[in-house]
CSV table of C-alpha atoms in Angstrom, one decimal:
chain,number,residue,atom,x,y,z
U,13,MET,CA,32.9,-0.8,18.6
U,14,THR,CA,29.9,0.1,16.1
U,15,ASP,CA,29.9,3.6,15.0
U,16,ALA,CA,29.1,5.9,12.1
U,17,LYS,CA,31.5,8.7,11.0
U,18,PRO,CA,29.9,11.1,8.7
U,19,LYS,CA,32.3,12.5,6.2
U,20,ASP,CA,29.8,15.0,4.8
U,21,SER,CA,26.0,15.1,4.6
U,22,SER,CA,25.8,12.3,2.1
U,23,GLU,CA,28.8,9.9,3.0
U,24,GLN,CA,28.9,7.8,6.1
U,25,GLU,CA,31.3,5.1,7.3
U,26,PHE,CA,30.1,2.2,9.5
U,27,LYS,CA,32.4,-0.2,11.4
U,28,LEU,CA,30.5,-3.3,12.1
U,29,GLU,CA,31.4,-5.8,14.9
U,30,PRO,CA,30.9,-9.6,14.2
U,31,ASP,CA,27.3,-10.9,14.0
U,32,THR,CA,25.8,-7.4,13.4
U,33,GLU,CA,24.1,-5.8,10.3
U,34,LEU,CA,23.8,-2.5,8.8
U,35,ARG,CA,20.2,-1.7,7.9
U,36,PHE,CA,19.2,1.2,5.6
U,37,GLU,CA,16.3,2.4,3.5
U,38,VAL,CA,16.1,4.5,0.4
U,39,GLU,CA,12.8,6.4,0.1
U,40,ASN,CA,12.6,9.3,-2.2
U,41,PRO,CA,9.4,9.3,-4.2
U,42,ASP,CA,10.1,12.8,-5.6
U,43,ASN,CA,13.3,11.5,-7.2
U,44,LYS,CA,13.2,8.0,-8.4
U,45,SER,CA,16.6,8.3,-10.1
U,46,GLU,CA,18.4,9.2,-6.9
U,47,LYS,CA,20.6,6.5,-5.8
U,48,VAL,CA,22.6,5.2,-2.8
U,49,VAL,CA,26.1,3.6,-3.3
U,50,LEU,CA,27.3,0.9,-0.9
U,51,GLU,CA,31.0,-0.2,-0.7
U,52,LEU,CA,32.7,-2.8,1.4
U,53,LYS,CA,36.0,-1.3,2.4
U,54,SER,CA,37.4,-4.1,4.6
U,55,GLY,CA,36.4,-7.5,6.1
U,56,ASN,CA,33.6,-9.6,4.9
U,57,ALA,CA,29.8,-8.9,4.4
U,58,GLU,CA,26.8,-10.2,2.6
U,59,ILE,CA,23.3,-9.1,1.6
U,60,PHE,CA,20.6,-11.8,2.1
U,61,GLY,CA,23.2,-14.4,1.6
U,62,THR,CA,25.1,-12.9,-1.4
U,63,GLU,CA,28.7,-12.1,-0.6
U,64,LEU,CA,29.9,-8.5,-1.3
U,65,VAL,CA,33.1,-7.8,-3.3
U,66,LYS,CA,35.5,-5.5,-1.7
U,67,ASP,CA,35.7,-2.0,-3.1
U,68,LYS,CA,33.0,-2.8,-5.7
U,69,PRO,CA,30.1,-0.1,-5.7
U,70,TYR,CA,26.6,-1.4,-5.2
U,71,PHE,CA,23.7,0.8,-6.3
U,72,PHE,CA,20.2,1.0,-4.6
U,73,TRP,CA,17.4,3.2,-5.8
U,74,SER,CA,14.1,4.6,-4.2
U,75,GLY,CA,12.2,1.8,-2.4
U,76,ALA,CA,15.3,-0.3,-1.5
U,77,LYS,CA,15.3,-1.8,2.0
U,78,VAL,CA,18.7,-3.4,2.6
U,79,ALA,CA,20.4,-5.3,5.5
U,80,VAL,CA,24.1,-5.9,5.2
U,81,PHE,CA,25.3,-8.6,7.6
U,82,THR,CA,28.8,-9.5,8.6
U,83,TRP,CA,29.9,-12.7,10.5
U,84,HIS,CA,33.5,-11.5,11.2
U,85,GLY,CA,33.3,-7.7,11.2
U,86,CYS,CA,33.7,-5.2,8.4
U,87,THR,CA,33.8,-1.5,7.4
U,88,LEU,CA,31.1,-0.3,5.0
U,89,GLU,CA,30.8,3.1,3.3
U,90,LEU,CA,27.5,4.6,2.2
U,91,LYS,CA,27.1,7.5,-0.2
U,92,GLY,CA,23.8,9.2,-1.0
U,93,LYS,CA,20.7,10.1,0.9
U,94,THR,CA,19.1,7.4,3.1
U,95,ASP,CA,15.9,7.7,5.1
U,96,VAL,CA,17.4,5.7,7.8
U,97,ALA,CA,20.8,3.8,8.3
U,98,TYR,CA,21.7,2.2,11.5
U,99,VAL,CA,23.7,-0.9,12.9
U,100,ALA,CA,21.6,-3.5,14.5
U,101,LYS,CA,23.1,-6.0,17.1
U,102,GLU,CA,20.0,-8.1,17.4
U,103,THR,CA,19.5,-10.2,14.2
U,104,PRO,CA,18.0,-13.6,13.5
U,105,MET,CA,20.8,-14.5,11.0
U,106,VAL,CA,22.4,-17.1,13.3
U,107,MET,CA,19.0,-18.9,13.4
U,108,TYR,CA,18.6,-18.8,9.8
U,109,LEU,CA,22.1,-20.1,9.4
U,110,ASN,CA,21.2,-23.1,11.7
U,111,VAL,CA,18.1,-23.8,9.4
U,112,HIS,CA,20.5,-23.8,6.4
U,113,ALA,CA,22.8,-26.2,8.2
U,114,ALA,CA,19.9,-28.6,9.1
U,115,LEU,CA,18.7,-28.6,5.4
U,116,GLU,CA,22.3,-29.2,4.1
U,117,GLU,CA,22.5,-32.2,6.6
U,118,GLU,CA,19.2,-33.6,4.9
U,119,ARG,CA,20.8,-33.0,1.5
U,120,LYS,CA,23.9,-35.0,2.5
U,121,LYS,CA,21.6,-37.7,3.7
U,122,SER,CA,19.6,-37.7,0.5
U,123,GLU,CA,22.8,-38.2,-1.5
U,124,ALA,CA,23.9,-41.1,0.6
U,125,GLU,CA,20.6,-42.9,0.5
U,126,GLY,CA,19.7,-41.9,-3.0
U,127,LYS,CA,16.5,-40.1,-2.1
U,128,ARG,CA,15.0,-36.7,-2.8
U,129,GLY,CA,16.3,-33.7,-0.8
U,130,PRO,CA,14.4,-31.5,1.5
U,131,ILE,CA,11.4,-29.4,0.5
U,132,ALA,CA,11.1,-26.4,2.7
U,133,MET,CA,8.0,-24.1,2.8
U,134,ILE,CA,8.1,-20.6,4.2
U,135,VAL,CA,4.8,-19.4,5.6
U,136,GLY,CA,3.6,-16.3,7.6
U,137,PRO,CA,1.5,-13.2,7.3
U,138,THR,CA,2.4,-10.4,5.0
U,139,ASP,CA,5.6,-8.3,5.6
U,140,VAL,CA,7.5,-10.7,7.9
U,141,GLY,CA,10.4,-11.3,5.4
U,142,LYS,CA,9.3,-14.6,3.7
U,143,SER,CA,10.9,-13.6,0.4
U,144,THR,CA,14.1,-12.5,2.2
U,145,LEU,CA,14.4,-15.8,4.0
U,146,CYS,CA,13.9,-17.6,0.7
U,147,LYS,CA,16.7,-15.6,-0.8
U,148,ILE,CA,19.1,-16.3,2.2
U,149,LEU,CA,18.4,-20.0,2.1
U,150,LEU,CA,18.8,-20.3,-1.6
U,151,ASN,CA,22.0,-18.3,-1.7
U,152,TYR,CA,23.6,-20.4,1.1
U,153,ALA,CA,22.6,-23.7,-0.7
U,154,VAL,CA,24.2,-22.4,-4.0
U,155,ARG,CA,27.3,-21.4,-2.1
U,156,ALA,CA,27.4,-25.0,-0.8
U,157,THR,CA,27.4,-26.1,-4.5
U,158,ARG,CA,23.8,-27.2,-4.5
U,159,ARG,CA,21.3,-26.5,-7.2
U,160,PRO,CA,17.9,-26.0,-5.3
U,161,ILE,CA,14.6,-25.2,-6.9
U,162,PHE,CA,12.9,-21.9,-6.0
U,163,VAL,CA,9.1,-22.1,-6.1
U,164,ASP,CA,7.4,-18.7,-5.8
U,165,LEU,CA,3.6,-19.0,-5.0
U,166,ASP,CA,3.2,-15.4,-4.0
U,167,VAL,CA,0.9,-14.0,-6.7
U,168,GLY,CA,0.9,-10.5,-5.1
U,169,GLN,CA,4.5,-9.8,-6.0
U,170,GLY,CA,5.9,-12.3,-8.6
U,171,GLN,CA,9.6,-12.8,-8.0
U,172,ILE,CA,10.0,-15.3,-10.9
U,173,SER,CA,7.7,-13.6,-13.5
U,174,VAL,CA,5.1,-10.9,-13.2
U,175,PRO,CA,2.5,-10.5,-10.4
U,176,GLY,CA,-0.5,-12.7,-10.9
U,177,THR,CA,1.7,-15.8,-11.7
U,178,ILE,CA,3.3,-18.7,-9.9
U,179,GLY,CA,6.4,-20.3,-11.0
U,180,ALA,CA,9.6,-22.5,-10.3
U,181,LEU,CA,13.2,-21.8,-11.2
U,182,LEU,CA,16.4,-23.9,-10.9
U,183,VAL,CA,18.9,-21.8,-9.1
U,184,GLU,CA,22.5,-22.4,-10.1
U,185,ARG,CA,24.3,-19.2,-8.8
U,186,PRO,CA,23.7,-16.7,-6.1
U,187,SER,CA,21.3,-13.9,-6.7
U,188,GLY,CA,22.7,-10.5,-7.7
U,189,VAL,CA,22.6,-7.9,-5.0
U,190,ASP,CA,20.3,-5.7,-7.1
U,191,GLU,CA,18.9,-8.1,-9.8
U,192,GLY,CA,17.9,-11.2,-8.0
U,193,PHE,CA,18.2,-14.7,-9.4
U,194,SER,CA,18.9,-15.4,-13.0
U,195,GLN,CA,15.7,-15.8,-14.9
U,196,LEU,CA,16.8,-18.5,-17.5
U,197,ALA,CA,14.0,-20.9,-18.4
U,198,PRO,CA,11.5,-20.4,-15.6
U,199,LEU,CA,8.4,-22.6,-15.4
U,200,VAL,CA,5.4,-20.1,-15.1
U,201,TYR,CA,1.7,-20.7,-14.7
U,202,HIS,CA,-1.0,-18.0,-15.2
U,203,TYR,CA,-3.3,-17.2,-12.3
U,204,GLY,CA,-4.3,-13.7,-13.5
U,205,ASN,CA,-4.9,-11.8,-10.2
U,206,ASN,CA,-2.8,-10.5,-7.2
U,207,ASN,CA,-5.1,-11.9,-4.7
U,208,PRO,CA,-4.9,-15.6,-4.1
U,209,GLY,CA,-8.4,-15.4,-2.5
U,210,ALA,CA,-10.0,-14.0,-5.8
U,211,ASN,CA,-10.3,-17.5,-7.2
U,212,THR,CA,-9.3,-20.2,-4.8
U,213,ALA,CA,-10.4,-23.1,-7.0
U,214,LEU,CA,-8.1,-21.8,-9.9
U,215,TYR,CA,-5.2,-21.0,-7.4
U,216,ASN,CA,-5.2,-24.6,-6.1
U,217,THR,CA,-5.4,-26.1,-9.5
U,218,VAL,CA,-2.3,-24.2,-10.9
U,219,VAL,CA,-0.4,-25.0,-7.5
U,220,THR,CA,-1.1,-28.7,-8.1
U,221,SER,CA,0.0,-28.5,-11.7
U,222,LEU,CA,3.3,-26.7,-10.7
U,223,GLY,CA,3.8,-29.2,-8.0
U,224,GLU,CA,3.5,-32.2,-10.3
U,225,VAL,CA,5.8,-30.7,-12.9
U,226,THR,CA,8.4,-29.6,-10.3
U,227,MET,CA,8.5,-33.1,-8.8
U,228,ASP,CA,8.9,-34.6,-12.3
U,229,ARG,CA,11.8,-32.2,-13.1
U,230,MET,CA,13.5,-32.9,-9.8
U,231,ARG,CA,13.4,-36.7,-10.5
U,232,SER,CA,15.0,-36.1,-13.9
U,233,ASN,CA,17.8,-33.9,-12.5
U,234,LYS,CA,19.9,-35.7,-9.9
U,235,LYS,CA,21.6,-32.6,-8.6
U,236,ALA,CA,18.3,-30.7,-8.1
U,237,ASN,CA,16.6,-33.8,-6.6
U,238,HIS,CA,19.2,-34.0,-3.8
U,239,SER,CA,19.3,-30.2,-3.4
U,240,GLY,CA,15.5,-30.0,-2.8
U,241,ALA,CA,13.3,-26.9,-3.0
U,242,ILE,CA,12.6,-23.7,-1.2
U,243,ILE,CA,8.9,-22.5,-1.4
U,244,ASN,CA,7.7,-18.9,-0.9
U,245,THR,CA,4.1,-18.5,-0.1
U,246,CYS,CA,1.4,-15.7,0.1
U,247,GLY,CA,0.8,-13.7,3.3
U,248,TRP,CA,-2.9,-15.0,3.5
U,249,VAL,CA,-2.9,-17.3,6.5
U,250,LYS,CA,-6.5,-17.3,7.8
U,251,GLY,CA,-9.6,-19.2,6.6
U,252,ASP,CA,-9.2,-20.3,3.0
U,253,GLY,CA,-5.6,-18.9,3.1
U,254,TYR,CA,-4.8,-21.5,5.7
U,255,HIS,CA,-6.3,-24.3,3.7
U,256,GLN,CA,-4.2,-23.1,0.7
U,257,ILE,CA,-1.1,-23.7,2.9
U,258,LEU,CA,-2.2,-27.2,3.7
U,259,HIS,CA,-2.9,-27.8,-0.1
U,260,ILE,CA,0.6,-26.5,-1.0
U,261,ALA,CA,2.3,-28.7,1.6
U,262,GLN,CA,0.5,-31.7,0.1
U,263,ALA,CA,1.2,-30.8,-3.6
U,264,PHE,CA,4.8,-30.2,-3.1
U,265,GLU,CA,5.3,-33.1,-0.5
U,266,ALA,CA,6.8,-30.6,1.9
U,267,ASP,CA,9.2,-31.9,4.6
U,268,VAL,CA,9.8,-28.8,6.5
U,269,ILE,CA,7.5,-25.8,7.2
U,270,LEU,CA,9.2,-22.6,8.5
U,271,VAL,CA,6.7,-20.3,10.2
U,272,LEU,CA,7.8,-16.7,10.5
U,273,ASP,CA,6.5,-14.5,13.4
U,274,GLN,CA,3.1,-16.0,14.1
U,275,GLU,CA,2.7,-18.5,16.9
U,276,ARG,CA,-1.0,-19.2,16.3
U,277,LEU,CA,-0.2,-20.4,12.7
U,278,TYR,CA,2.8,-22.4,14.0
U,279,ASN,CA,0.5,-24.2,16.5
U,280,GLU,CA,-2.2,-24.8,13.9
U,281,LEU,CA,0.3,-26.3,11.6
U,282,VAL,CA,1.8,-28.6,14.3
U,283,ARG,CA,-1.7,-29.8,15.0
U,284,ASP,CA,-2.7,-30.5,11.4
U,285,MET,CA,0.4,-31.6,9.6
U,286,PRO,CA,1.6,-35.3,9.7
U,287,ASP,CA,4.4,-36.2,12.1
U,288,SER,CA,6.7,-36.6,9.0
U,289,VAL,CA,6.6,-32.9,8.4
U,290,ARG,CA,8.7,-30.7,10.8
U,291,THR,CA,7.4,-27.4,11.6
U,292,LEU,CA,9.7,-24.7,13.0
U,293,PHE,CA,9.0,-21.3,14.5
U,294,LEU,CA,11.4,-18.5,13.5
U,295,PRO,CA,11.4,-14.8,14.4
U,296,LYS,CA,11.3,-12.1,11.8
U,297,SER,CA,14.3,-9.7,11.5
U,298,GLY,CA,13.8,-6.4,13.3
U,299,GLY,CA,14.5,-4.6,10.1
U,300,VAL,CA,11.3,-5.9,8.4
U,301,VAL,CA,8.8,-3.1,8.1
U,302,GLU,CA,5.1,-3.2,7.1
U,303,ARG,CA,4.5,-1.8,3.6
U,304,THR,CA,1.6,0.6,2.7
U,305,SER,CA,-0.9,-0.3,0.2
U,306,LYS,CA,0.7,2.3,-2.2
U,307,SER,CA,4.2,0.7,-1.8
U,308,ARG,CA,2.8,-2.7,-2.7
U,309,ILE,CA,1.1,-1.2,-5.8
U,310,ASP,CA,4.4,0.5,-6.8
U,311,SER,CA,6.3,-2.6,-6.2
U,312,ARG,CA,4.0,-4.7,-8.5
U,313,ASP,CA,4.3,-1.9,-11.1
U,314,ALA,CA,8.0,-1.9,-10.8
U,315,ARG,CA,8.0,-5.8,-11.2
U,316,VAL,CA,6.1,-5.6,-14.5
U,317,ARG,CA,8.3,-2.7,-15.8
U,318,GLU,CA,11.3,-4.9,-15.0
U,319,TYR,CA,9.9,-7.7,-17.0
U,320,PHE,CA,9.7,-5.6,-20.1
U,321,TYR,CA,12.7,-3.2,-19.6
U,322,GLY,CA,15.0,-5.0,-17.3
U,323,THR,CA,16.8,-3.5,-14.3
U,324,LYS,CA,20.4,-2.9,-14.5
U,325,THR,CA,20.7,-4.3,-18.0
U,326,ASN,CA,18.4,-2.3,-20.3
U,327,LEU,CA,16.0,-4.4,-22.3
U,328,TYR,CA,14.4,-3.1,-25.4
U,329,PRO,CA,10.9,-4.6,-25.8
U,330,HIS,CA,9.1,-4.6,-29.1
U,331,SER,CA,5.8,-3.0,-30.0
U,332,PHE,CA,3.6,-4.2,-32.8
U,333,ASP,CA,-0.1,-4.6,-33.9
U,334,VAL,CA,-2.1,-7.6,-33.7
U,335,LYS,CA,-5.3,-8.2,-35.5
U,336,PHE,CA,-8.3,-9.1,-33.4
U,337,SER,CA,-9.0,-12.0,-35.8
U,338,ASP,CA,-5.5,-13.5,-35.3
U,339,VAL,CA,-5.8,-14.2,-31.6
U,340,ARG,CA,-8.3,-15.8,-29.2
U,341,ILE,CA,-8.5,-14.3,-25.7
U,342,TYR,CA,-10.0,-16.0,-22.7
U,343,LYS,CA,-10.3,-15.3,-19.1
U,344,ILE,CA,-10.6,-18.0,-16.5
U,345,GLY,CA,-13.7,-18.2,-14.2
U,346,ALA,CA,-17.2,-17.4,-15.0
U,347,PRO,CA,-19.5,-15.4,-12.5
U,348,SER,CA,-20.3,-17.5,-9.7
U,349,LEU,CA,-23.8,-19.1,-9.5
U,350,PRO,CA,-25.6,-20.8,-6.6
U,351,ASP,CA,-25.5,-24.6,-6.6
U,352,SER,CA,-29.1,-24.6,-7.2
U,353,CYS,CA,-28.6,-22.9,-10.6
U,354,MET,CA,-25.8,-25.3,-11.8
U,355,PRO,CA,-26.3,-28.2,-14.0
U,356,LEU,CA,-26.8,-31.6,-12.4
U,357,GLY,CA,-23.6,-32.9,-10.9
U,358,MET,CA,-21.7,-29.6,-11.5
U,359,LYS,CA,-20.4,-27.6,-8.4
U,360,ALA,CA,-20.2,-23.9,-8.2
U,361,GLU,CA,-16.3,-24.0,-8.0
U,362,ASP,CA,-16.2,-25.7,-11.4
U,363,ASN,CA,-17.4,-22.4,-12.9
U,364,MET,CA,-14.3,-20.7,-11.4
U,365,THR,CA,-12.0,-22.8,-13.6
U,366,LYS,CA,-14.1,-22.4,-16.7
U,367,LEU,CA,-12.6,-20.8,-19.9
U,368,VAL,CA,-14.7,-17.7,-20.9
U,369,GLN,CA,-13.9,-16.1,-24.3
U,370,VAL,CA,-13.3,-12.4,-24.3
U,371,THR,CA,-14.2,-10.2,-27.3
U,372,PRO,CA,-11.2,-8.0,-28.0
U,373,GLY,CA,-11.8,-4.3,-27.3
U,374,MET,CA,-11.3,-1.5,-25.0
U,375,SER,CA,-11.8,-3.8,-22.0
U,376,VAL,CA,-8.2,-5.3,-22.5
U,377,LEU,CA,-6.4,-1.9,-22.8
U,378,ASN,CA,-3.4,-1.8,-20.4
U,379,HIS,CA,-4.0,-5.3,-19.2
U,380,LEU,CA,-1.4,-8.1,-19.4
U,381,LEU,CA,-2.1,-11.1,-21.6
U,382,ALA,CA,-0.4,-14.5,-20.9
U,383,VAL,CA,0.7,-16.3,-24.1
U,384,SER,CA,-0.3,-19.9,-23.4
U,385,PHE,CA,1.7,-22.9,-24.8
U,386,ALA,CA,-1.7,-24.4,-25.5
U,387,THR,CA,-2.7,-24.5,-29.1
U,388,GLY,CA,-6.5,-24.7,-28.5
U,389,VAL,CA,-9.2,-25.0,-25.9
U,390,GLU,CA,-9.4,-28.6,-26.4
U,391,GLU,CA,-6.2,-28.9,-24.4
U,392,ASP,CA,-6.2,-28.4,-20.6
U,393,VAL,CA,-5.4,-24.7,-20.9
U,394,ILE,CA,-5.4,-24.0,-17.2
U,395,ARG,CA,-2.8,-26.7,-16.4
U,396,THR,CA,-0.6,-25.5,-19.3
U,397,ASN,CA,2.4,-23.2,-18.5
U,398,VAL,CA,2.8,-19.9,-20.3
U,399,ALA,CA,5.6,-18.7,-22.7
U,400,GLY,CA,5.5,-15.2,-21.5
U,401,PHE,CA,3.4,-12.0,-21.4
U,402,VAL,CA,2.5,-9.1,-23.6
U,403,CYS,CA,0.7,-5.9,-22.6
U,404,VAL,CA,-2.0,-4.2,-24.6
U,405,THR,CA,-0.9,-0.5,-24.9
U,406,GLU,CA,-3.4,0.7,-27.6
U,407,VAL,CA,-6.7,-0.5,-29.1
U,408,ASP,CA,-7.9,0.5,-32.5
U,409,MET,CA,-11.6,-0.5,-32.9
U,410,ASP,CA,-11.8,0.9,-36.4
U,411,ARG,CA,-8.9,-1.2,-37.7
U,412,GLN,CA,-9.9,-4.1,-35.4
U,413,THR,CA,-6.2,-4.2,-34.0
U,414,MET,CA,-4.5,-3.8,-30.7
U,415,THR,CA,-0.8,-2.7,-30.1
U,416,VAL,CA,1.1,-4.9,-27.8
U,417,LEU,CA,4.4,-4.4,-25.8
U,418,SER,CA,6.3,-7.7,-26.2
U,419,PRO,CA,9.7,-9.1,-25.1
U,420,GLN,CA,10.2,-10.6,-28.4
U,421,PRO,CA,9.5,-9.4,-32.0
U,422,ARG,CA,6.3,-10.4,-34.0
U,423,PRO,CA,4.7,-12.7,-34.4
U,424,LEU,CA,3.4,-14.1,-31.2
U,425,PRO,CA,4.7,-17.7,-30.6
U,426,GLN,CA,1.0,-18.8,-29.9
U,427,THR,CA,-2.3,-17.3,-30.5
U,428,LEU,CA,-4.2,-18.4,-27.4
U,429,LEU,CA,-4.0,-15.6,-24.9
U,430,LEU,CA,-5.3,-15.4,-21.3
U,431,LEU,CA,-6.5,-12.2,-19.8
U,432,SER,CA,-4.9,-11.1,-16.5
U,433,GLU,CA,-6.4,-8.6,-14.1
U,434,ILE,CA,-2.9,-7.0,-13.7
U,435,GLN,CA,-2.6,-3.7,-15.4
U,436,PHE,CA,0.4,-1.7,-16.6
U,437,MET,CA,0.7,1.8,-18.0
U,438,ASP,CA,3.7,2.0,-20.2
U,439,SER,CA,5.3,5.3,-19.7
U,440,HIS,CA,8.4,4.7,-22.0
């Protein structure tokens, strides 16, 4: 029997039957420091594929949307104020486990035949649980002793780095319940906008580069090569967004495409993808809710704050002055011109991947700057991955300096910086 027994106004106990999940949300914008504590009292349970430890407290703050699933039944205790908390009997977790089992069979086959493991893309409109399904499949793979590569192409949220980037990460252990996957040595490329449609030529270029490097790294790491990759994509699925999905599938040589919650997209992909690519339709979880524009902005802001200050473990970023004369700042993409105004043989989209020098000044205040590994513009800057990010917190025009927030102390590892449209107001 599933029931909730309130002990007091802020403490509840839930007894879950097998194959059910407890869903709860923490939404208190007036008190960001207010937390909810979850404990597993008996049985077994997991959050997005990460197993819970019995009697260990797990903390969740404002904005958290959590689903605790049990295969065999369990007792859970919740302390603190939740907006909603209920037990759901209808859940797609069994289907998601079947997908993992099918991918695992492909991994075993790749080991036996000495071939590359499965590359699975997850696609669908916004707010259908793509990131959550990625996390579940990656966690199950790691629990099966695999070392898959997580590829995040969603520039709107940025799970591997900050929003406005795409990246790849070798996953060697399950994600933390409240901290996500370990961020050691990620491969990150600068895009500079939270909208994949702002510069489709640039987006496709960096996706191609990330695909090439990811495939090379898989070939050089036997364990990762057999484990394959899980790819998270943006929620833009119509028009140019659909063409981006086709481009991603080609760039990463996808074997499997998992379509969440949109039959039209599923049927289009079945029609357009080669027979060698399997396309599967999956339902979204009933606990997935549509986010407001404000919650998306808050989520992006929180992701940048985490980059500099950490989540559970406090990080202490550095702040120092940089002379205008010591750095070169560029943005990617010049204003678009009609084809009739372009030089002979040049297309308008070539302008969208052009480097344009930016004069340091008030226009860069509160913007993120990507520190490129490129040493000069004579290199292919766009196809070069980045070392990390700094944020411009002050600009002094008299002294010709800008103050930057940086994860590491001065000096900057490179002096070629790329301007991002992502902004962050440092309130620390």
